[in-house]
CSV table of C-alpha atoms in Angstrom, one decimal:
chain,number,residue,atom,x,y,z
A,1,UNK,CA,17.5,1.5,-10.7
A,2,UNK,CA,21.3,1.6,-10.5
A,3,UNK,CA,21.2,4.8,-8.4
A,4,UNK,CA,19.6,2.7,-5.6
A,5,UNK,CA,22.8,0.7,-5.0
A,6,UNK,CA,24.2,3.5,-2.9
A,7,UNK,CA,23.2,4.6,0.6
A,8,UNK,CA,21.2,3.1,3.4
A,9,UNK,CA,18.0,3.0,1.3
A,10,UNK,CA,19.4,0.1,-0.7
A,11,UNK,CA,19.1,-2.1,2.4
A,12,UNK,CA,15.5,-1.0,3.0
A,13,UNK,CA,14.6,-1.7,-0.6
A,14,UNK,CA,16.3,-5.1,-0.8
A,15,UNK,CA,14.5,-6.2,2.4
A,16,UNK,CA,11.2,-5.0,0.9
A,17,UNK,CA,12.0,-6.8,-2.4
A,18,UNK,CA,12.5,-10.2,-0.7
A,19,UNK,CA,9.6,-9.9,1.7
A,20,UNK,CA,7.2,-8.7,-1.0
A,21,UNK,CA,8.1,-11.7,-3.2
A,22,UNK,CA,7.4,-14.1,-0.3
A,23,UNK,CA,4.2,-12.3,0.7
A,24,UNK,CA,2.8,-12.6,-2.9
A,25,UNK,CA,3.1,-16.4,-2.5
A,26,UNK,CA,1.2,-16.4,0.8
A,27,UNK,CA,-1.5,-14.3,-0.7
A,28,UNK,CA,-2.4,-17.3,-2.8
A,29,UNK,CA,-1.2,-20.1,-0.6
A,30,UNK,CA,-3.0,-19.1,2.6
A,31,UNK,CA,-6.5,-19.4,1.1
A,32,UNK,CA,-5.4,-22.6,-0.6
A,33,UNK,CA,-4.4,-24.0,2.8
A,34,UNK,CA,-7.9,-23.2,4.1
A,35,UNK,CA,-9.6,-24.8,1.0
A,36,UNK,CA,-7.4,-27.8,0.2
A,37,UNK,CA,-6.0,-28.7,3.6
A,38,UNK,CA,-8.8,-27.7,6.0
A,39,UNK,CA,-11.8,-27.9,3.6
A,40,UNK,CA,-13.0,-24.5,4.7
A,41,UNK,CA,-16.6,-23.4,4.1
A,42,UNK,CA,-17.6,-20.2,2.3
A,43,UNK,CA,-18.4,-18.6,5.6
A,44,UNK,CA,-14.9,-19.5,7.0
A,45,UNK,CA,-13.3,-18.2,3.8
A,46,UNK,CA,-15.1,-14.9,4.1
A,47,UNK,CA,-14.1,-14.6,7.8
A,48,UNK,CA,-10.4,-15.3,6.9
A,49,UNK,CA,-10.5,-12.6,4.2
A,50,UNK,CA,-12.1,-10.1,6.5
A,51,UNK,CA,-9.5,-10.8,9.2
A,52,UNK,CA,-6.7,-9.8,6.9
A,53,UNK,CA,-8.1,-6.3,6.5
A,54,UNK,CA,-9.3,-5.9,10.1
A,55,UNK,CA,-5.9,-4.8,11.6
A,56,UNK,CA,-5.7,-1.8,9.3
A,57,UNK,CA,-9.1,-0.6,10.4
A,58,UNK,CA,-8.9,-1.3,14.1
A,59,UNK,CA,-5.2,-0.7,14.8
A,60,UNK,CA,-4.2,1.8,12.1
A,61,UNK,CA,-4.4,4.9,14.2
A,62,UNK,CA,-2.7,3.5,17.3
A,63,UNK,CA,0.0,2.0,15.1
A,64,UNK,CA,0.9,5.5,13.9
A,65,UNK,CA,1.4,6.6,17.5
A,66,UNK,CA,3.8,3.7,18.1
A,67,UNK,CA,5.8,4.4,14.9
A,68,UNK,CA,6.3,8.1,15.9
A,69,UNK,CA,7.7,7.1,19.3
A,70,UNK,CA,10.1,4.1,18.8
A,71,UNK,CA,13.1,3.2,16.7
A,72,UNK,CA,12.0,2.5,13.2
A,73,UNK,CA,14.8,0.0,12.5
A,74,UNK,CA,14.0,-2.0,15.5
A,75,UNK,CA,10.3,-2.0,14.8
A,76,UNK,CA,11.0,-3.2,11.2
A,77,UNK,CA,13.3,-6.0,12.5
A,78,UNK,CA,10.7,-7.1,15.2
A,79,UNK,CA,7.9,-7.1,12.7
A,80,UNK,CA,9.9,-9.3,10.3
A,81,UNK,CA,10.9,-11.8,13.0
A,82,UNK,CA,7.4,-11.9,14.3
A,83,UNK,CA,5.9,-12.6,10.8
A,84,UNK,CA,8.5,-15.3,10.2
A,85,UNK,CA,7.5,-17.1,13.4
A,86,UNK,CA,3.8,-16.7,12.7
A,87,UNK,CA,3.9,-18.0,9.1
A,88,UNK,CA,6.4,-20.7,10.0
A,89,UNK,CA,3.9,-22.1,12.5
A,90,UNK,CA,1.6,-23.0,9.7
A,91,UNK,CA,3.8,-25.6,8.0
A,92,UNK,CA,5.0,-26.8,11.4
A,93,UNK,CA,1.4,-27.4,12.5
A,94,UNK,CA,0.5,-29.1,9.2
A,95,UNK,CA,3.5,-31.4,9.6
A,96,UNK,CA,2.3,-32.4,13.1
A,97,UNK,CA,-1.3,-32.8,11.9
A,98,UNK,CA,-2.7,-30.2,14.2
A,99,UNK,CA,-3.4,-27.3,11.9
A,100,UNK,CA,-6.9,-25.8,12.4
A,101,UNK,CA,-8.8,-22.8,11.0
A,102,UNK,CA,-8.4,-21.0,14.3
A,103,UNK,CA,-4.7,-20.9,13.8
A,104,UNK,CA,-5.1,-19.4,10.4
A,105,UNK,CA,-7.4,-16.8,11.8
A,106,UNK,CA,-4.9,-15.9,14.5
A,107,UNK,CA,-2.0,-15.7,12.0
A,108,UNK,CA,-4.1,-13.5,9.7
A,109,UNK,CA,-4.8,-11.0,12.5
A,110,UNK,CA,-1.4,-11.0,14.1
A,111,UNK,CA,0.6,-10.9,10.9
A,112,UNK,CA,-1.7,-8.1,9.7
A,113,UNK,CA,-0.8,-6.0,12.8
A,114,UNK,CA,2.9,-6.6,12.2
A,115,UNK,CA,2.6,-5.8,8.5
A,116,UNK,CA,0.8,-2.6,9.4
A,117,UNK,CA,3.6,-1.6,11.7
A,118,UNK,CA,6.3,-2.5,9.2
A,119,UNK,CA,4.7,-0.7,6.3
A,120,UNK,CA,4.1,2.4,8.3
A,121,UNK,CA,7.7,2.3,9.6
A,122,UNK,CA,9.2,1.9,6.1
A,123,UNK,CA,7.2,4.8,4.7
A,124,UNK,CA,8.2,6.9,7.7
A,125,UNK,CA,11.9,5.9,7.5
A,126,UNK,CA,12.4,6.5,3.8
A,127,UNK,CA,12.4,10.3,3.9
A,128,UNK,CA,15.2,10.2,6.5
A,129,UNK,CA,17.3,8.0,4.2
A,130,UNK,CA,16.7,9.7,0.9
A,131,UNK,CA,17.1,13.4,-0.1
A,132,UNK,CA,13.8,15.0,-0.9
A,133,UNK,CA,14.7,15.4,-4.6
A,134,UNK,CA,15.1,11.6,-4.9
A,135,UNK,CA,11.9,10.6,-3.0
A,136,UNK,CA,9.9,10.1,-6.3
A,137,UNK,CA,12.5,7.7,-7.6
A,138,UNK,CA,12.7,5.9,-4.3
A,139,UNK,CA,9.0,5.4,-4.2
A,140,UNK,CA,9.0,4.3,-7.8
A,141,UNK,CA,11.5,1.6,-6.8
A,142,UNK,CA,9.5,0.5,-3.8
A,143,UNK,CA,6.2,0.3,-5.8
A,144,UNK,CA,8.1,-1.5,-8.6
A,145,UNK,CA,9.0,-4.2,-6.1
A,146,UNK,CA,5.4,-4.5,-5.1
A,147,UNK,CA,4.0,-4.6,-8.6
A,148,UNK,CA,6.6,-7.2,-9.8
A,149,UNK,CA,5.7,-9.4,-6.8
A,150,UNK,CA,2.0,-9.2,-7.3
A,151,UNK,CA,2.4,-9.9,-11.0
A,152,UNK,CA,4.7,-12.9,-10.8
A,153,UNK,CA,4.0,-14.2,-7.3
A,154,UNK,CA,0.6,-15.9,-7.9
A,155,UNK,CA,2.1,-18.0,-10.7
A,156,UNK,CA,5.0,-19.0,-8.5
A,157,UNK,CA,2.6,-19.8,-5.7
A,158,UNK,CA,0.7,-22.1,-7.9
A,159,UNK,CA,3.8,-24.1,-8.8
A,160,UNK,CA,4.9,-24.3,-5.2
A,161,UNK,CA,1.6,-25.5,-4.0
A,162,UNK,CA,1.6,-28.1,-6.7
A,163,UNK,CA,5.1,-29.2,-5.8
A,164,UNK,CA,5.2,-29.1,-2.0
A,165,UNK,CA,1.5,-28.5,-0.8
A,166,UNK,CA,0.0,-25.2,0.3
A,167,UNK,CA,1.2,-25.1,3.9
A,168,UNK,CA,4.8,-25.7,3.0
A,169,UNK,CA,4.6,-23.1,0.2
A,170,UNK,CA,4.1,-20.5,3.0
A,171,UNK,CA,7.4,-21.6,4.5
A,172,UNK,CA,9.0,-19.6,1.6
A,173,UNK,CA,7.4,-16.4,2.9
A,174,UNK,CA,8.6,-17.1,6.4
A,175,UNK,CA,12.1,-17.5,5.2
A,176,UNK,CA,11.8,-14.3,3.2
A,177,UNK,CA,11.1,-12.4,6.4
A,178,UNK,CA,14.2,-13.8,8.0
A,179,UNK,CA,16.2,-12.3,5.1
A,180,UNK,CA,14.3,-9.0,5.4
A,181,UNK,CA,15.0,-8.9,9.1
A,182,UNK,CA,18.8,-9.1,8.5
A,183,UNK,CA,18.6,-6.3,5.9
A,184,UNK,CA,16.6,-4.1,8.3
A,185,UNK,CA,19.1,-4.7,11.1
A,186,UNK,CA,21.9,-3.5,8.9
A,187,UNK,CA,20.3,-0.1,8.2
A,188,UNK,CA,22.0,2.7,10.0
A,189,UNK,CA,19.0,4.7,11.1
A,190,UNK,CA,19.5,8.4,11.5
A,191,UNK,CA,19.3,9.5,15.1
A,192,UNK,CA,15.7,10.4,15.8
A,193,UNK,CA,15.0,13.5,17.9
A,194,UNK,CA,11.8,13.2,19.9
A,195,UNK,CA,9.2,16.0,19.5
A,196,UNK,CA,8.8,18.4,22.5
A,197,UNK,CA,7.3,16.7,25.5
A,198,UNK,CA,4.4,19.0,25.4
A,199,UNK,CA,3.4,17.9,22.0
A,200,UNK,CA,0.1,16.0,22.5
A,201,UNK,CA,-0.2,12.5,21.3
A,202,UNK,CA,-3.7,12.0,20.0
A,203,UNK,CA,-5.4,9.6,17.6
A,204,UNK,CA,-6.8,12.6,15.8
A,205,UNK,CA,-3.4,14.0,15.1
A,206,UNK,CA,-3.0,12.2,11.7
A,207,UNK,CA,-6.3,13.6,10.5
A,208,UNK,CA,-5.5,17.1,11.6
A,209,UNK,CA,-2.1,17.0,9.9
A,210,UNK,CA,-3.5,15.7,6.7
A,211,UNK,CA,-6.5,18.1,6.4
A,212,UNK,CA,-4.6,21.2,7.6
A,213,UNK,CA,-2.5,21.1,4.5
A,214,UNK,CA,-4.1,22.6,1.4
A,215,UNK,CA,-2.7,19.9,-0.8
A,216,UNK,CA,-2.9,16.8,1.4
A,217,UNK,CA,-6.5,17.5,2.4
A,218,UNK,CA,-8.0,17.2,-1.1
A,219,UNK,CA,-5.5,14.5,-1.9
A,220,UNK,CA,-6.7,12.4,1.0
A,221,UNK,CA,-10.4,13.0,0.1
A,222,UNK,CA,-9.8,12.2,-3.5
A,223,UNK,CA,-7.9,9.0,-2.8
A,224,UNK,CA,-10.5,7.8,-0.3
A,225,UNK,CA,-13.4,8.4,-2.7
A,226,UNK,CA,-11.4,6.7,-5.6
A,227,UNK,CA,-10.5,3.8,-3.3
A,228,UNK,CA,-14.1,3.3,-2.1
A,229,UNK,CA,-15.5,3.1,-5.6
A,230,UNK,CA,-12.5,1.3,-7.1
A,231,UNK,CA,-12.8,-1.5,-4.5
A,232,UNK,CA,-16.4,-2.1,-5.7
A,233,UNK,CA,-14.9,-3.7,-8.8
A,234,UNK,CA,-12.6,-6.1,-7.1
A,235,UNK,CA,-15.1,-8.7,-5.9
A,236,UNK,CA,-17.1,-8.5,-9.2
A,237,UNK,CA,-14.5,-8.7,-12.0
A,238,UNK,CA,-13.9,-12.5,-11.9
A,239,UNK,CA,-17.6,-13.2,-11.3
A,240,UNK,CA,-18.6,-10.9,-14.2
A,241,UNK,CA,-16.0,-12.3,-16.7
A,242,UNK,CA,-16.8,-16.0,-15.9
A,243,UNK,CA,-20.6,-15.9,-15.3
A,244,UNK,CA,-21.8,-13.2,-17.7
A,245,UNK,CA,-19.1,-13.2,-20.4
A,246,UNK,CA,-18.2,-16.9,-20.0
A,247,UNK,CA,-14.5,-16.4,-20.1
A,248,UNK,CA,-12.2,-19.3,-19.3
A,249,UNK,CA,-9.9,-19.1,-16.3
A,250,UNK,CA,-6.9,-18.8,-18.7
A,251,UNK,CA,-8.4,-15.6,-20.3
A,252,UNK,CA,-9.2,-14.2,-16.9
A,253,UNK,CA,-5.6,-14.8,-15.8
A,254,UNK,CA,-4.2,-13.1,-18.8
A,255,UNK,CA,-6.3,-10.0,-18.1
A,256,UNK,CA,-5.1,-9.8,-14.5
A,257,UNK,CA,-1.5,-10.3,-15.6
A,258,UNK,CA,-1.8,-7.6,-18.2
A,259,UNK,CA,-2.9,-5.1,-15.5
A,260,UNK,CA,0.0,-6.1,-13.3
A,261,UNK,CA,2.5,-5.8,-16.1
A,262,UNK,CA,1.2,-2.4,-17.1
A,263,UNK,CA,1.6,-1.3,-13.4
A,264,UNK,CA,5.3,-2.3,-13.6
A,265,UNK,CA,5.8,-0.2,-16.7
A,266,UNK,CA,3.9,2.7,-15.0
A,267,UNK,CA,6.3,2.7,-12.0
A,268,UNK,CA,9.3,3.0,-14.5
A,269,UNK,CA,7.6,5.9,-16.3
A,270,UNK,CA,6.2,7.8,-13.4
A,271,UNK,CA,9.3,9.9,-12.5
A,272,UNK,CA,9.9,11.0,-16.1
A,273,UNK,CA,6.2,11.9,-16.6
A,274,UNK,CA,6.2,13.8,-13.3
A,275,UNK,CA,9.3,15.8,-14.4
A,276,UNK,CA,7.4,16.7,-17.6
A,277,UNK,CA,3.9,17.6,-16.4
A,278,UNK,CA,4.4,18.1,-12.6
A,279,UNK,CA,3.5,15.9,-9.6
A,280,UNK,CA,-0.1,17.1,-9.4
A,281,UNK,CA,-1.0,16.4,-13.0
A,282,UNK,CA,0.8,13.0,-12.8
A,283,UNK,CA,-1.5,12.1,-9.9
A,284,UNK,CA,-4.6,13.4,-11.8
A,285,UNK,CA,-3.7,11.6,-15.0
A,286,UNK,CA,-3.0,8.3,-13.2
A,287,UNK,CA,-6.2,8.5,-11.3
A,288,UNK,CA,-8.2,9.2,-14.5
A,289,UNK,CA,-6.6,6.3,-16.4
A,290,UNK,CA,-7.5,4.0,-13.5
A,291,UNK,CA,-11.2,4.7,-14.2
A,292,UNK,CA,-11.0,3.1,-17.6
A,293,UNK,CA,-11.1,-0.6,-16.5
A,294,UNK,CA,-14.7,-0.5,-15.2
A,295,UNK,CA,-16.1,1.2,-18.3
A,296,UNK,CA,-14.2,-1.2,-20.5
A,297,UNK,CA,-15.5,-4.2,-18.6
A,298,UNK,CA,-19.0,-3.0,-19.0
A,299,UNK,CA,-18.7,-3.1,-22.8
A,300,UNK,CA,-18.3,-6.9,-22.7
A,301,UNK,CA,-15.9,-6.8,-25.6
A,302,UNK,CA,-12.7,-8.8,-25.0
A,303,UNK,CA,-10.2,-6.5,-26.9
A,304,UNK,CA,-11.6,-3.4,-25.1
A,305,UNK,CA,-11.5,-5.2,-21.8
A,306,UNK,CA,-7.8,-6.1,-22.3
A,307,UNK,CA,-6.9,-2.5,-23.3
A,308,UNK,CA,-8.8,-1.2,-20.3
A,309,UNK,CA,-6.9,-3.5,-17.9
A,310,UNK,CA,-3.6,-2.3,-19.4
A,311,UNK,CA,-4.5,1.4,-19.2
A,312,UNK,CA,-5.9,1.1,-15.7
A,313,UNK,CA,-2.8,-0.8,-14.4
A,314,UNK,CA,-0.6,1.9,-15.9
A,315,UNK,CA,-2.7,4.6,-14.2
A,316,UNK,CA,-2.6,2.9,-10.8
A,317,UNK,CA,1.2,3.3,-10.7
A,318,UNK,CA,1.1,6.9,-12.0
A,319,UNK,CA,-1.1,8.1,-9.2
A,320,UNK,CA,0.2,5.8,-6.4
A,321,UNK,CA,3.8,7.2,-6.5
A,322,UNK,CA,3.0,10.9,-6.4
A,323,UNK,CA,0.5,10.6,-3.5
A,324,UNK,CA,3.1,8.7,-1.4
A,325,UNK,CA,5.8,11.2,-2.3
A,326,UNK,CA,3.6,14.2,-1.4
A,327,UNK,CA,2.8,12.8,2.0
A,328,UNK,CA,6.4,12.0,2.8
A,329,UNK,CA,7.7,15.4,1.7
A,330,UNK,CA,5.0,17.7,3.2
A,331,UNK,CA,4.3,16.1,6.6
A,332,UNK,CA,6.6,17.0,9.6
A,333,UNK,CA,8.7,13.9,10.3
A,334,UNK,CA,7.6,13.6,13.9
A,335,UNK,CA,4.0,13.3,12.7
A,336,UNK,CA,4.7,11.2,9.6
A,337,UNK,CA,4.0,7.8,11.3
A,338,UNK,CA,0.6,8.9,12.7
A,339,UNK,CA,-0.4,10.6,9.4
A,340,UNK,CA,0.7,7.6,7.4
A,341,UNK,CA,-1.3,5.2,9.6
A,342,UNK,CA,-4.3,7.5,9.4
A,343,UNK,CA,-4.1,7.6,5.6
A,344,UNK,CA,-4.0,3.8,5.5
A,345,UNK,CA,-6.9,3.5,7.9
A,346,UNK,CA,-9.1,5.9,5.9
A,347,UNK,CA,-8.2,4.5,2.5
A,348,UNK,CA,-8.4,0.8,3.5
A,349,UNK,CA,-11.6,1.6,5.3
A,350,UNK,CA,-12.9,3.0,2.0
A,351,UNK,CA,-11.9,-0.2,0.3
A,352,UNK,CA,-13.7,-2.4,2.9
A,353,UNK,CA,-16.9,-0.3,2.5
A,354,UNK,CA,-16.6,-0.5,-1.3
A,355,UNK,CA,-16.3,-4.2,-1.3
A,356,UNK,CA,-19.4,-4.5,0.9
A,357,UNK,CA,-21.3,-2.1,-1.4
A,358,UNK,CA,-20.3,-4.3,-4.4
A,359,UNK,CA,-22.2,-7.2,-3.1
A,360,UNK,CA,-25.3,-5.1,-2.3
A,361,UNK,CA,-25.4,-3.2,-5.6
A,362,UNK,CA,-24.3,-6.3,-7.6
A,363,UNK,CA,-27.4,-8.1,-6.3
A,364,UNK,CA,-29.8,-5.2,-6.6
A,365,UNK,CA,-28.7,-3.7,-10.0
A,366,UNK,CA,-26.7,-6.5,-11.7
A,367,UNK,CA,-23.0,-6.8,-12.3
A,368,UNK,CA,-22.6,-4.5,-15.4
A,369,UNK,CA,-24.6,-1.6,-13.9
A,370,UNK,CA,-22.5,-1.8,-10.7
A,371,UNK,CA,-19.3,-1.6,-12.7
A,372,UNK,CA,-20.6,1.6,-14.3
A,373,UNK,CA,-21.6,3.0,-11.0
A,374,UNK,CA,-18.1,2.2,-9.7
A,375,UNK,CA,-16.5,4.0,-12.6
A,376,UNK,CA,-18.7,7.1,-12.1
A,377,UNK,CA,-17.8,7.2,-8.4
A,378,UNK,CA,-14.1,7.0,-9.3
A,379,UNK,CA,-14.5,10.1,-11.5
A,380,UNK,CA,-15.8,12.0,-8.5
A,381,UNK,CA,-12.4,11.3,-6.9
A,382,UNK,CA,-10.7,12.7,-10.0
A,383,UNK,CA,-12.9,15.8,-9.9
A,384,UNK,CA,-12.1,16.5,-6.3
A,385,UNK,CA,-8.4,16.5,-7.1
A,386,UNK,CA,-8.9,18.5,-10.3
A,387,UNK,CA,-10.7,21.3,-8.4
A,388,UNK,CA,-7.9,21.5,-5.8
A,389,UNK,CA,-4.4,23.0,-5.8
A,390,UNK,CA,-3.1,19.6,-6.9
A,391,UNK,CA,-4.0,20.6,-10.5
A,392,UNK,CA,-1.2,23.2,-10.7
A,393,UNK,CA,1.3,21.6,-8.3
A,394,UNK,CA,4.6,20.9,-10.1
A,395,UNK,CA,7.0,20.0,-7.3
A,396,UNK,CA,6.9,18.5,-3.8
A,397,UNK,CA,7.8,21.8,-2.0
A,398,UNK,CA,5.6,24.1,-4.0
A,399,UNK,CA,3.1,25.9,-1.8
A,400,UNK,CA,4.3,23.9,1.2
A,401,UNK,CA,2.3,24.2,4.4
A,402,UNK,CA,3.6,22.4,7.4
A,403,UNK,CA,0.9,22.8,10.1
A,404,UNK,CA,2.9,22.5,13.3
A,405,UNK,CA,5.9,24.4,12.1
A,406,UNK,CA,3.8,27.2,10.7
A,407,UNK,CA,2.2,27.8,14.1
A,408,UNK,CA,5.4,27.0,16.1
A,409,UNK,CA,5.6,24.8,19.2
A,410,UNK,CA,4.2,25.8,22.6
A,411,UNK,CA,6.0,28.7,24.1
A,412,UNK,CA,7.5,29.8,20.8
A,413,UNK,CA,10.7,27.8,21.2
A,414,UNK,CA,12.0,26.6,17.8
A,415,UNK,CA,11.8,22.8,17.4
A,416,UNK,CA,14.9,20.8,16.7
A,417,UNK,CA,15.0,19.0,13.4
A,418,UNK,CA,13.1,15.6,13.7
A,419,UNK,CA,16.1,13.7,12.3
A,420,UNK,CA,19.8,14.3,12.7
A,421,UNK,CA,22.2,12.3,10.6
A,422,UNK,CA,25.1,10.4,12.3
A,423,UNK,CA,28.6,11.0,10.9
């Protein structure tokens, strides 16, 4: 990643690196605060988990409208400062002995809204900081940060909770957002030229932009179907390994870590593989490999399960990087915020539906059949992509269709470029 030390994107990446490391700790520490400090019931834990997803479903489309209309740098700074304050309130309340579940619920929702705005802003800003030819490598670096954090963060969180208690472990995440805010403030954002005043601002704009493109339409549908069925495995894996296969927690932890480590390797290999086979086939191969874990789990054989976790983790990185790069390179910059938020709403909505279906089918059919149904459904997502122009797409600009620019703005007046770089 030595190429990343030059340019403004370095500051964005460093901020994401620090905040992702902190957030991976909170992912473990926040539920432990509820369980160990507040003795939360199963119903309360379910509500807390649901509230972390709710902002993406409820506020996803409006967030895209905000991102397309304000300074991305300032939005990133504000989101980091806001999350630092929110998360810092938890150890502060614990120290004063006034921490309640209601505060955790509020933090989960408000921090989720700010994370939605920050993530959408970062994805929208990156194409303005990086030449199109380097988008794949920039996205590889960004996802490498996330995968490293999710692989190592839970272990670090466990040690921190053991050493200083769960509420004060969250203080590390709050401080990480302070560092991230400083890095975001230092970014020299390219001057952003607003779209023509007559350009309508609608919640449906993101969907129209995505599905008007012959590549992004099937890509969105494929990813949503894969996300829905893939999310069916999440709530069942630990339950299946422990209750049906009688694995110890240590073996379960090794399996999860193996998947995360393979995802890290996948992020490092994605750019080279894309250069060799093309961006479309990289997405297809990654999505196909991600299907393996469900089928491997259904065998009940430990060696095959471990191999399946490694292959699937590798595949997740291979298809994650191309889909993000394709969206950033094919969507007009003044619509990128809305389209990105729409994508996240649709895909995360699919995950929420998949998680709900997992409980229903797991009860009705059993855990092993549900894992097989999940794998079969993920293959439908692969088939959708394989029957689309994605199959033969080699580069980000090949067969490019930009809906608004293809039709021209109202009155036939050429639009200015959405970004203009400062000297």
